[in-house]
CSV table of C-alpha atoms in Angstrom, one decimal:
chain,number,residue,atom,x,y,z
A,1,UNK,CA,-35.3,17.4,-1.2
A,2,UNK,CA,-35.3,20.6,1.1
A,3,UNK,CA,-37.5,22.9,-1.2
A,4,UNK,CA,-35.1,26.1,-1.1
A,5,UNK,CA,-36.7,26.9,-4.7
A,6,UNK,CA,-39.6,28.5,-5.7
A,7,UNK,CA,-42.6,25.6,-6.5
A,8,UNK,CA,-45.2,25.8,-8.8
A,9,UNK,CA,-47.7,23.9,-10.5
A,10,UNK,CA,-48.2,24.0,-14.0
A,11,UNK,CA,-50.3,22.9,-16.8
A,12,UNK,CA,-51.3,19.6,-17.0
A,13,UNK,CA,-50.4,19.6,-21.0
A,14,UNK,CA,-47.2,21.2,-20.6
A,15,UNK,CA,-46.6,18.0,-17.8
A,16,UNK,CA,-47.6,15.6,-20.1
A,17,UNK,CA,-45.5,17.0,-23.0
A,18,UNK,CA,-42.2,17.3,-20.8
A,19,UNK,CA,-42.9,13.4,-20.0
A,20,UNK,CA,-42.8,13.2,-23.5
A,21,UNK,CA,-39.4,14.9,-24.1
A,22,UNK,CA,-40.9,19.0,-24.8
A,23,UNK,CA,-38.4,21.4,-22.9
A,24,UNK,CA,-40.8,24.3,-23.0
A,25,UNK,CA,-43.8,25.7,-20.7
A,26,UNK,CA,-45.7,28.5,-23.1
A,27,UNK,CA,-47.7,30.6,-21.3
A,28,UNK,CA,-51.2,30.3,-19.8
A,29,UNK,CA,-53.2,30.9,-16.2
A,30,UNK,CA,-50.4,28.5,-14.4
A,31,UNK,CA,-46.9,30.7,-15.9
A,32,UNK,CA,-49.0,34.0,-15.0
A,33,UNK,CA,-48.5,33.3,-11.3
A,34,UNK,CA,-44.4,32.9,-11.8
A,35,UNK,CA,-43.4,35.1,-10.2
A,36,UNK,CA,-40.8,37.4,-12.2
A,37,UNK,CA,-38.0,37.8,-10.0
A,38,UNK,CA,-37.2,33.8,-10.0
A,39,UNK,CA,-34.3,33.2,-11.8
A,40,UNK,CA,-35.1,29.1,-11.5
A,41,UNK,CA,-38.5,27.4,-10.9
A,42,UNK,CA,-39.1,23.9,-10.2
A,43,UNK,CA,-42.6,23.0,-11.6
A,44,UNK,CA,-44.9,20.6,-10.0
A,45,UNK,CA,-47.1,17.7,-10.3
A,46,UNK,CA,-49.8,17.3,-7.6
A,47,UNK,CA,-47.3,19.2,-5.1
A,48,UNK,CA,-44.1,17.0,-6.5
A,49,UNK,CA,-41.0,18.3,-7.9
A,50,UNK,CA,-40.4,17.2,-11.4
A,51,UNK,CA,-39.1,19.6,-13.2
A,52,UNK,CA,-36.0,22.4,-12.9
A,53,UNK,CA,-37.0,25.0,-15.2
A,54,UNK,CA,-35.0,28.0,-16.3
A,55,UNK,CA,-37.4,31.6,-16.1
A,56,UNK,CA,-38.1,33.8,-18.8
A,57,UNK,CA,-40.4,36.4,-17.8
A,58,UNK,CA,-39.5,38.4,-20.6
A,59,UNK,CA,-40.2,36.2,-23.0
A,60,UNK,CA,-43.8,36.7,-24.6
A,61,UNK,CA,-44.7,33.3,-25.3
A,62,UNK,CA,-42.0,30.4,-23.9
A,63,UNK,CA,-42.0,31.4,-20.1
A,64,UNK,CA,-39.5,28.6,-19.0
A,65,UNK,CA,-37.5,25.8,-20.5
A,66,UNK,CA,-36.2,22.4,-19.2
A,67,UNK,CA,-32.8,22.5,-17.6
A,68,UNK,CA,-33.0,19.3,-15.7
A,69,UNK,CA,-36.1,16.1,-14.6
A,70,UNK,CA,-34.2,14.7,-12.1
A,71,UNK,CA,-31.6,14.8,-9.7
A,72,UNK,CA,-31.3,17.4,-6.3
A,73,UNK,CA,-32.5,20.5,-7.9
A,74,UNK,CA,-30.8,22.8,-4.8
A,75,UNK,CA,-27.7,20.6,-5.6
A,76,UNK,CA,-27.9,21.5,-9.5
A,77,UNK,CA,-28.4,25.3,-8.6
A,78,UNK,CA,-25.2,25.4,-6.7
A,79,UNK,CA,-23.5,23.7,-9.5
A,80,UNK,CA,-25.1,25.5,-12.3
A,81,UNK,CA,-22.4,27.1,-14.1
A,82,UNK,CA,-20.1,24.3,-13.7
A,83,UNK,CA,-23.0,22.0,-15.3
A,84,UNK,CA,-23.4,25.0,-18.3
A,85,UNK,CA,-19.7,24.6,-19.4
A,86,UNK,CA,-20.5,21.0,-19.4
A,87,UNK,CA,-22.8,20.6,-21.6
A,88,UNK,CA,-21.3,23.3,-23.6
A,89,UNK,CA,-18.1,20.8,-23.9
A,90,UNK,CA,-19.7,18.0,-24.6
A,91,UNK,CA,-21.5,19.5,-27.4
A,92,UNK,CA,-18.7,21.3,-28.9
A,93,UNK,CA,-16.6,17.6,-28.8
A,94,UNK,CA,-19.5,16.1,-30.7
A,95,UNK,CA,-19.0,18.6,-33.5
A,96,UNK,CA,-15.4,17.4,-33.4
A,97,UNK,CA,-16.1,14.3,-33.1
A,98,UNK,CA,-18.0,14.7,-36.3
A,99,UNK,CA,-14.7,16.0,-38.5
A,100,UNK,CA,-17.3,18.6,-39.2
A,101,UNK,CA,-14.6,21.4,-39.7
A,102,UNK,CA,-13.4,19.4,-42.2
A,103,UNK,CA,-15.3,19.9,-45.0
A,104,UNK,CA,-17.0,23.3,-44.3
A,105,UNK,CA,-16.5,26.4,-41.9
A,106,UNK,CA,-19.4,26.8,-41.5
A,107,UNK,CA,-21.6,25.1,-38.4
A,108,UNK,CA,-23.6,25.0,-35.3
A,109,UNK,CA,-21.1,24.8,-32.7
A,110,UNK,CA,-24.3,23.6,-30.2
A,111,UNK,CA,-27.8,23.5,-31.2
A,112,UNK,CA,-30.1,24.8,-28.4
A,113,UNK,CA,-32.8,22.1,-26.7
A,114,UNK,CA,-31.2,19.3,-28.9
A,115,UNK,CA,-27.9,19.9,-26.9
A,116,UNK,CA,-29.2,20.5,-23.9
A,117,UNK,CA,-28.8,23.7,-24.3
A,118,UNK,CA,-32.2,25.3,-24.2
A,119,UNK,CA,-32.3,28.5,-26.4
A,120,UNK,CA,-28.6,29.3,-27.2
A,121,UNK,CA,-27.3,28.7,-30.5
A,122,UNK,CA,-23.2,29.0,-31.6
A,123,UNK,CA,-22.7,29.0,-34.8
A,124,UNK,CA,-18.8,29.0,-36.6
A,125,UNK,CA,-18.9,31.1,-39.6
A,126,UNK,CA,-15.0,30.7,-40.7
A,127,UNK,CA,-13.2,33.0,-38.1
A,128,UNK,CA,-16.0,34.4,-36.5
A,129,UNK,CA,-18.7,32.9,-33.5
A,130,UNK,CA,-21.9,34.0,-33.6
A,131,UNK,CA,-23.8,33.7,-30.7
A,132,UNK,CA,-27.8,33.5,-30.8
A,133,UNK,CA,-29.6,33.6,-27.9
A,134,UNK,CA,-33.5,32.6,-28.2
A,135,UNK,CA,-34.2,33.2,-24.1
A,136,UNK,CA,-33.4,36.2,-21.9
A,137,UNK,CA,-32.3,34.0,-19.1
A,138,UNK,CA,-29.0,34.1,-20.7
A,139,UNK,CA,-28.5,37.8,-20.5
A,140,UNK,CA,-27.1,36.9,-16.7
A,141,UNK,CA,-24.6,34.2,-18.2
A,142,UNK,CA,-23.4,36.0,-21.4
A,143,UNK,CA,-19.7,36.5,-20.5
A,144,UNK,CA,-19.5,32.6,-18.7
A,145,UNK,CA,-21.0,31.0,-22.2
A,146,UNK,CA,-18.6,33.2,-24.5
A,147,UNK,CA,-15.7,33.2,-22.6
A,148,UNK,CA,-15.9,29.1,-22.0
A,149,UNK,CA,-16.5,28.8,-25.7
A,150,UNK,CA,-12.9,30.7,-26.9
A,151,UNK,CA,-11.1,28.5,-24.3
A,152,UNK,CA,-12.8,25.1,-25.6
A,153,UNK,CA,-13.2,26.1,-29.5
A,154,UNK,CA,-9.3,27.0,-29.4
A,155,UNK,CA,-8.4,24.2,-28.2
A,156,UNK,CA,-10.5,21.7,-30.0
A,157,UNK,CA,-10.3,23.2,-32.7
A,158,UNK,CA,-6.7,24.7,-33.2
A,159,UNK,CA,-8.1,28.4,-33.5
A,160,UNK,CA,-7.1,31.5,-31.5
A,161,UNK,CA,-10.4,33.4,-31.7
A,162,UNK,CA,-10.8,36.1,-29.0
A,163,UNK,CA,-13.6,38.6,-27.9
A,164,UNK,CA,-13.2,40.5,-31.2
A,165,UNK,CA,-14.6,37.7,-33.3
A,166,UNK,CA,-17.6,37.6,-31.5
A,167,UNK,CA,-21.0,38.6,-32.7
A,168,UNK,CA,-24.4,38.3,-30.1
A,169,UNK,CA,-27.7,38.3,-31.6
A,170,UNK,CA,-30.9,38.1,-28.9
A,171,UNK,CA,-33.5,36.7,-31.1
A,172,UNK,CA,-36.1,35.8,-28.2
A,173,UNK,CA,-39.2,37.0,-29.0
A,174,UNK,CA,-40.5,40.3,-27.8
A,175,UNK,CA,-37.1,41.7,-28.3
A,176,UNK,CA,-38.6,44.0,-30.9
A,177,UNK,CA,-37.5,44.6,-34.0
A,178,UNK,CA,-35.6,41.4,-35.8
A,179,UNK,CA,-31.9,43.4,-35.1
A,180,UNK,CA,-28.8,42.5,-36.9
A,181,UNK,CA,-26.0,40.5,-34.8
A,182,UNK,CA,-23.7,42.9,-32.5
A,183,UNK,CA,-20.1,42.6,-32.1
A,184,UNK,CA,-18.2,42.4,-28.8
A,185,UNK,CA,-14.9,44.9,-30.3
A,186,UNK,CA,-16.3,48.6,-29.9
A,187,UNK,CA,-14.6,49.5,-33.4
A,188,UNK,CA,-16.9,47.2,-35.3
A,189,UNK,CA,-20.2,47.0,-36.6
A,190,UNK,CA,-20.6,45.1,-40.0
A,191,UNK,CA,-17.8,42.1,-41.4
A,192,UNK,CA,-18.1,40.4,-44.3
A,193,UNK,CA,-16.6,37.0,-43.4
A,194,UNK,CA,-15.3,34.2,-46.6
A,195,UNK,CA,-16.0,30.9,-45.6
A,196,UNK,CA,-16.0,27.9,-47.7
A,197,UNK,CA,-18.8,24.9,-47.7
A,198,UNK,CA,-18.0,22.0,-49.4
A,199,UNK,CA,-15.5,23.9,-51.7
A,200,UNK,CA,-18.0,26.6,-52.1
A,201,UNK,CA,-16.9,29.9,-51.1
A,202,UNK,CA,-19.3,32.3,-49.9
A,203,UNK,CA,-19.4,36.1,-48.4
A,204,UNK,CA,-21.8,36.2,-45.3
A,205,UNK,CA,-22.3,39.1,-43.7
A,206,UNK,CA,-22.4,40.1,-39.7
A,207,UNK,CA,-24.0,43.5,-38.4
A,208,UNK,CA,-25.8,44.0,-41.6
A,209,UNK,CA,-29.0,42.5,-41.1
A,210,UNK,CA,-31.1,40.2,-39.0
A,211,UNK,CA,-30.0,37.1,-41.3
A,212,UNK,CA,-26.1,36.7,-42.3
A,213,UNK,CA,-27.1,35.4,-45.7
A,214,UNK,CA,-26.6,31.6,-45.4
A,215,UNK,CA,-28.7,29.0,-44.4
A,216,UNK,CA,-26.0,26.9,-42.0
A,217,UNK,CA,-28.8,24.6,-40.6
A,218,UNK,CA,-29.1,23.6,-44.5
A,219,UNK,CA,-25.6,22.5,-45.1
A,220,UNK,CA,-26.0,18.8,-44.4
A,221,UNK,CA,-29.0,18.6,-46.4
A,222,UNK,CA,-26.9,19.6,-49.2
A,223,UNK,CA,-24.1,17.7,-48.7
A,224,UNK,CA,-26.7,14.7,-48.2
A,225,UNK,CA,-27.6,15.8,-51.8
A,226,UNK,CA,-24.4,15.7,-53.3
A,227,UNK,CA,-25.0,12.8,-55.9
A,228,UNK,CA,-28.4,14.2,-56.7
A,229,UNK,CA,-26.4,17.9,-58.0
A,230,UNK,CA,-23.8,15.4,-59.5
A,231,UNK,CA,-26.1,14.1,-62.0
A,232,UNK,CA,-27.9,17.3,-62.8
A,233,UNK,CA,-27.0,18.9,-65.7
A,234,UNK,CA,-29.6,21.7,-65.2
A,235,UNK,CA,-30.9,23.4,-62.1
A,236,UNK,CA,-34.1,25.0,-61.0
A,237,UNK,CA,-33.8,26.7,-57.3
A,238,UNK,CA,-36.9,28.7,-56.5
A,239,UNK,CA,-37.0,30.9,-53.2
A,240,UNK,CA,-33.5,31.0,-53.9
A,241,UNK,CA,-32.7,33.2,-51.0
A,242,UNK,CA,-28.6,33.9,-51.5
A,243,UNK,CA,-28.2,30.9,-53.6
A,244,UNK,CA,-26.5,28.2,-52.0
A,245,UNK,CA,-28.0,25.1,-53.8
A,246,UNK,CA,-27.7,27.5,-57.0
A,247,UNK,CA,-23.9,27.4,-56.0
A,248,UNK,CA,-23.6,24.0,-54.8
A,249,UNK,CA,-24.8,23.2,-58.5
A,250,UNK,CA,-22.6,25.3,-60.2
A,251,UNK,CA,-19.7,23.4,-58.3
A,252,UNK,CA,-21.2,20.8,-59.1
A,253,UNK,CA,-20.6,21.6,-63.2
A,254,UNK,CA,-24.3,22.2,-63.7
A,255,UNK,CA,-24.3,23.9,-67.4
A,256,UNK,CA,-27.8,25.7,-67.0
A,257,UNK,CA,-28.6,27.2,-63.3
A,258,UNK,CA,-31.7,29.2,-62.8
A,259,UNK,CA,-32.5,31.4,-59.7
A,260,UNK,CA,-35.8,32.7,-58.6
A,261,UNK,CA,-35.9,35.2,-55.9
A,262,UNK,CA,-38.3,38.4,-55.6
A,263,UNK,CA,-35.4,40.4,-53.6
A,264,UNK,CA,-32.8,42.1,-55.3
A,265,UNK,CA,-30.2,42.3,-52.7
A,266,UNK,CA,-30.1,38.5,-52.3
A,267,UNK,CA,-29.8,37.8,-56.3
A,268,UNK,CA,-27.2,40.7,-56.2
A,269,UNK,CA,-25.3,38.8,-53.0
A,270,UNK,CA,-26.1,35.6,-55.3
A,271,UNK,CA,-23.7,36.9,-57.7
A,272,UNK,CA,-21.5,38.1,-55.9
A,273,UNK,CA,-20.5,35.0,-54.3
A,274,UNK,CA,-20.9,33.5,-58.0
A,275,UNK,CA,-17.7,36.0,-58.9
A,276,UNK,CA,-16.2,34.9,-55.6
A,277,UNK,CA,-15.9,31.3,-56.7
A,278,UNK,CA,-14.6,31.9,-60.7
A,279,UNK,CA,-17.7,30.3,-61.5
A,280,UNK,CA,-18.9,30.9,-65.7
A,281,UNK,CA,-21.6,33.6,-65.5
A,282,UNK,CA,-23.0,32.2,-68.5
A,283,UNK,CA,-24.2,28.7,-66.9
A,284,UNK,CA,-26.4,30.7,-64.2
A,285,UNK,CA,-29.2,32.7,-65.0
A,286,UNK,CA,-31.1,35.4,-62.3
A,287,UNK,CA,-34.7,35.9,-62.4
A,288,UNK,CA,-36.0,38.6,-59.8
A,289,UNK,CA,-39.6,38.1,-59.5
A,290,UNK,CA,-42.0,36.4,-57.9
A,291,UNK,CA,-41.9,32.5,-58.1
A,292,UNK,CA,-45.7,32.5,-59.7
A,293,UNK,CA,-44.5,34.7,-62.7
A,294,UNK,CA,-41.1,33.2,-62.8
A,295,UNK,CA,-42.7,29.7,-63.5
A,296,UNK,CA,-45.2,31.0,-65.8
A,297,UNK,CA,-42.2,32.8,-67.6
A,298,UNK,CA,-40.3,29.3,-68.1
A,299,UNK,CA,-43.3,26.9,-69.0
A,300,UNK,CA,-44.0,29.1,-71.8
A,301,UNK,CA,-39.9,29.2,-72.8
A,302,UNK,CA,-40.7,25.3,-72.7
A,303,UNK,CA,-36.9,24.7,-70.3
A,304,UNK,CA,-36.6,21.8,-68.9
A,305,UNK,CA,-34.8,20.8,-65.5
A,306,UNK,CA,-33.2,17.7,-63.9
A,307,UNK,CA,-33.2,18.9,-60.6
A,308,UNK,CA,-35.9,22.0,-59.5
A,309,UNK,CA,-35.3,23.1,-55.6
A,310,UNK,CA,-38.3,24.9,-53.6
A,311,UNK,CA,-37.5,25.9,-50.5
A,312,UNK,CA,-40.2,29.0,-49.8
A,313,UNK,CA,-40.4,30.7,-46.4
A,314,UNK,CA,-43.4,29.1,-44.5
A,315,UNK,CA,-45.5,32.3,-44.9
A,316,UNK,CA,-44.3,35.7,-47.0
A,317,UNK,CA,-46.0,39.0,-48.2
A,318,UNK,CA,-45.9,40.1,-51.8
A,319,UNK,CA,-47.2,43.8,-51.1
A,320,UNK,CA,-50.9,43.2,-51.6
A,321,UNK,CA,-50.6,39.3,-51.5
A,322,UNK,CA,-50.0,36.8,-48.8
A,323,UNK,CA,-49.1,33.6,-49.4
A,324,UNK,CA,-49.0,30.1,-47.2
A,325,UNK,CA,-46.2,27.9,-48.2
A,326,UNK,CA,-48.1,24.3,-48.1
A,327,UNK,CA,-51.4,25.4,-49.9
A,328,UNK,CA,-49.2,27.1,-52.6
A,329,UNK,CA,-47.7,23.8,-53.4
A,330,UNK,CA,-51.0,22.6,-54.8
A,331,UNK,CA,-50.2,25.7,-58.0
A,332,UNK,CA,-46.4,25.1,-57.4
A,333,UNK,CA,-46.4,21.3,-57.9
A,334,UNK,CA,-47.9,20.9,-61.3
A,335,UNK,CA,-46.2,23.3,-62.4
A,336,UNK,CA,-42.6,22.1,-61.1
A,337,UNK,CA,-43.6,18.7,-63.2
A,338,UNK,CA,-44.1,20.9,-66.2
A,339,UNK,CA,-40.7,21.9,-66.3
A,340,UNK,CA,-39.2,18.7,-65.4
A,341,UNK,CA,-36.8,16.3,-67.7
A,342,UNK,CA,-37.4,12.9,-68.0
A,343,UNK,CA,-34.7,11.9,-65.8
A,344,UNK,CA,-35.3,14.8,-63.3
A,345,UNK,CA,-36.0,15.0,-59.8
A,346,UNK,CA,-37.9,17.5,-57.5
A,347,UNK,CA,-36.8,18.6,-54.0
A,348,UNK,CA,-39.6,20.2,-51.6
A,349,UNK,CA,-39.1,21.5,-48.6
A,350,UNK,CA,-41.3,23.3,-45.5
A,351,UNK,CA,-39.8,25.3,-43.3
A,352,UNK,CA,-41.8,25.4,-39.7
A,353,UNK,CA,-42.7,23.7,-36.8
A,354,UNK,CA,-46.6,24.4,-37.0
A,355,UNK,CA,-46.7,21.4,-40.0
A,356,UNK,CA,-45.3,18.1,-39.2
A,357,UNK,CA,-43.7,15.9,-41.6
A,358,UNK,CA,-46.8,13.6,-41.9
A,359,UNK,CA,-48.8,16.4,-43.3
A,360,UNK,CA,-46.5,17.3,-45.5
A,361,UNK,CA,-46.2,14.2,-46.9
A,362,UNK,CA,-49.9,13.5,-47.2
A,363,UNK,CA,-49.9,17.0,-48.6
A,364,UNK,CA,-47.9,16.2,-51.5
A,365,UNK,CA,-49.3,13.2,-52.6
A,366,UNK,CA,-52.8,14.1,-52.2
A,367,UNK,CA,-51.6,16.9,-55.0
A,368,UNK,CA,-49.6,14.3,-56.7
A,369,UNK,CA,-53.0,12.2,-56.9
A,370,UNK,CA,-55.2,14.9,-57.5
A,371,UNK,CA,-53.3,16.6,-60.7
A,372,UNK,CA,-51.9,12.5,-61.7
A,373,UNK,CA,-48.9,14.3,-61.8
A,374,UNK,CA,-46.3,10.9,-62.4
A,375,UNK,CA,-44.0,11.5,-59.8
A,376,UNK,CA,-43.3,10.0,-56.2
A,377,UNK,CA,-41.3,10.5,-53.3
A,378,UNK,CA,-38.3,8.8,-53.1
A,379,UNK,CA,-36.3,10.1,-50.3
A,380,UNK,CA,-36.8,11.8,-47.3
A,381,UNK,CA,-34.9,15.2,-45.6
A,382,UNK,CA,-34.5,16.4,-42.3
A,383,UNK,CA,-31.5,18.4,-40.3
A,384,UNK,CA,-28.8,16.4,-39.5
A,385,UNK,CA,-25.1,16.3,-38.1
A,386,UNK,CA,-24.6,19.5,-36.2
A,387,UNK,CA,-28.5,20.4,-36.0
A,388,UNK,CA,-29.7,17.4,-34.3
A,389,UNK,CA,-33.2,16.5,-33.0
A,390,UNK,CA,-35.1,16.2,-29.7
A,391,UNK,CA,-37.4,13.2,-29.5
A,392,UNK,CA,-40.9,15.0,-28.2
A,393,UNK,CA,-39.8,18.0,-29.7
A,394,UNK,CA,-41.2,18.9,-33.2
A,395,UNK,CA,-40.5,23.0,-32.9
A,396,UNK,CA,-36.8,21.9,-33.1
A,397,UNK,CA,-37.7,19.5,-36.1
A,398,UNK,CA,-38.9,22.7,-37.9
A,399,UNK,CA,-37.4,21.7,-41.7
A,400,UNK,CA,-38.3,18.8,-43.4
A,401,UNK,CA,-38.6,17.8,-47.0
A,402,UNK,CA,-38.8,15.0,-49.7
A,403,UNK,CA,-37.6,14.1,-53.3
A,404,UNK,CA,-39.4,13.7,-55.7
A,405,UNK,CA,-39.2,11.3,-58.9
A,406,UNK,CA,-40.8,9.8,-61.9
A,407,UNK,CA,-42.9,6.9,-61.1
C-alpha cells in the first residue's frame, strides 16, 4: 500500500478488541496525538496498517470508529461515498427483506456499528425519517446519507417521502445539552406523527423533546412477547415510560392494566394514546409516583398480576435520591413476587452496556436464592430483527432481559 493516509499507532487494548470485532478507539495517550484535522486515520500495529478508521475529534470520549480491516485503504478513500450508499442499501433491503413494514411503522431503517454503519441511526416513524447521528464525522456527509435514503426508502418501500419529512438529531456526546430532533422544512419545528405497532396506534412526537416517546428498539421484544400478553389477564408495567407494553396489553384484552411512572407528561401521553386506540379507560389504571411507593401501595391493596413488566432506566434521580437499576432489583424482586398470581410471569429488563447479560443473570438468581423467592428464568430477551448485534460488541448489546416463572 502507498501510505497517502495519516498512520498511527494505537492502544494495544483497543487492537486487541478490534480483532475481536469492537469498532471503536475511546480515548487515551495514543488518540491524543491524532491529529484533528484528519478526516480518516489508518491505525497501526507495530508500524502495520490494520485498521481504516473514521475521525471524531469532537467527540469527547469515542475518537474513531471502524470503517474497514482490510482491503486498499487509499483505494476505499477514493471510493468512499460510493461504499456509504452501499452499505446504506444493503441495510435498508434487509429491513425489507424482513416484511418489517408489515406489521408496524415503526423501525430502524439501519442500526449503526451492527450495519456497518458506525454511529448513524434511521429510524421510520410512519411518514417521517429520523435521522440520529452518534459521531460528528457525519456532519460532512449529511446531505449524501439523507438524500440516498429518500431515493432507496421510496423505492423499496413504495413511499414518496421528501426533505420535509426529515428530522436530524446529533446525539454524540459533547454536543451539549440532550436537544430535541430538527426538521429539514424551515416552517416546522414540532409534529406529532400516528403510527401503528402491531395494531397499536400511537402519537410520537418530533421537535418536542430529546426522546420521541416510543421505545422503537423495543418493538420486537414485544412482539416476541405476544403469547405471554395473550394469556395475561392482568398487567403490571413499572417504569412505564409512555406505555407501550401497557398498550400492547390492553390490545391484548388485558381487563386490569396498571402503570407506574413518576412523570406526569408521560402517564398524560400514556393516555392519550390509550383514547387514540378506543381502548376502555376502565381496564387501565395510572399511578404517578415512584415505583418504591407504587409497589408498597399495591401489596398492601393485596392485587395480584399475571404478567408485571420492569424496565427502569439503568440509573435515575428522584430529587434527593439516586438510584442504580441492578442493585434496586434486590427490593424490587421480592416485591414483584408479592404481587404475582399463581400462574404469572415476571419480565426484567436492564437497559446498558456497562452490565452484561451474565451478570444480570447471576444477579437475579443470587436474589431469587437469597429471598427463596419460587420463581426462575424461563426465557431470555435481547434486540432483534431491525436492531441487530455485533459479535465483540457488547455497547451495541446494551438491552437484555429475562422471564421469569414459578418453579
Amino acid at each position: 500500500m502507498n501510505h497517502l493516509l495519516p498512520l498511527y499507532d494505537v492502544h494495544p487494548i483497543s487492537i486487541k478488541l478490534i480483532k475481536k470485532g469492537h469498532p471503536w478507539i475511546l480515548k487515551d495517550k495514543f488518540t491524543d496525538k491524532f491529529q484533528p484535522r484528519e478526516r480518516f486515520i489508518v491505525a497501526t500495529e507495530r508500524r502495520r496498517p490494520f485498521s481504516l478508521l473514521i475521525h471524531d475529534p469532537k467527540h469527547s470520549n469515542i475518537k474513531a470508529r471502524v470503517w474497514a480491516n482490510k482491503g486498499d485503504f487509499n483505494k476505499l478513500i477514493k471510493s468512499f461515498r460510493r461504499d456509504l450508499q452501499a452499505r446504506l442499501q444493503k441495510a435498508f433491503k434487509k429491513r425489507k427483506d424482513l416484511n418489517i413494514n408489515q406489521d408496524r411503522e415503526n423501525y430502524f431503517l439501519c442500526f449503526a456499528e451492527a450495519d456497518e454503519l458506525p454511529g448513524i441511526n434511521i429510524i421510520q416513524l410512519g411518514d417521517q425519517l429520523l435521522f440520529q447521528f452518534y459521531s460528528f464525522f457525519w456532519e460532512n456527509y449529511e446531505d449524501l446519507i439523507i438524500s440516498h435514503t429518500l431515493k432507496s426508502v421510496n423505492d423499496l418501500f413504495d413511499m414518496h417521502l421528501t426533505k420535509a419529512d426529515v428530522w436530524i438529531q446529533y446525539r454524540a456526546d459533547g454536543h451539549g445539552e440532550k436537544r430535541p430532533a430538527k426538521s429539514l422544512d424551515p416552517n416546522c419545528s414540532y409534529r406529532t406523527v400516528e403510527l401503528t405497532e402491531f395494531g397499536v396506534k400511537y402519537n410520537v412526537h418530533l421537535g418536542q423533546s430529546y426522546d420521541y416517546g416510543l421505545y422503537t428498539d423495543m418493538a420486537s421484544v414485544r412482539n416476541h412477547l405476544r403469547d405471554d400478553f395473550k394469556a395475561a389477564d392482568s398487567v403490571l408495567n413499572l417504569y412505564a415510560y409512555t406505555g407501550a407494553f401497557s398498550l400492547f396489553a390492553l390490545q391484548n384484552e388485558a381487563k386490569d392494566v396498571v402503570s407506574v411512572d413518576l412523570s406526569e407528561k408521560y402517564i398524560a401521553d400514556l393516555e392519550e394514546n390509550i383514547s387514540l386506540n378506543d381502548f376502555p379507560k376502565e381496564n387501565h389504571q395510572s399511578i404517578t409516583a415512584s415505583v418504591d411507593n407504587a409497589m408498597e401501595k399495591l401489596i398492601n391493596e393485596n392485587r395480584k398480576f399475571d404478567l408485571i413488566i420492569s424496565d427502569p432506566p439503568s440509573s435515575s434521580s428522584d430529587k434527593n435520591k439516586r438510584s442504580n437499576a441492578l442493585k434496586d432489583y434486590e427490593k424490587l424482586l421480592p416485591n414483584m413476587v408479592k404481587c404475582l398470581s399463581d400462574k404469572g410471569k415476571i419480565l426484567v429488563f436492564l437497559n446498558t452496556h456497562k452490565i452484561n447479560k451474565n451478570k444480570f443473570k447471576q444477579k437475579i438468581e443470587q436474589i431469587i436464592e437469597n429471598e427463596n423467592l419460587g420463581i426462575k428464568i424461563t426465557k431470555n430477551l435481547k434486540l432483534a430483527q431491525d436492531c441487530p448485534s455485533l459479535r465483540g460488541f457488547p455497547e451495541g448489546s446494551y438491552l437484555k432481559g429475562f422471564v421469569l416463572s414459578h418453579d
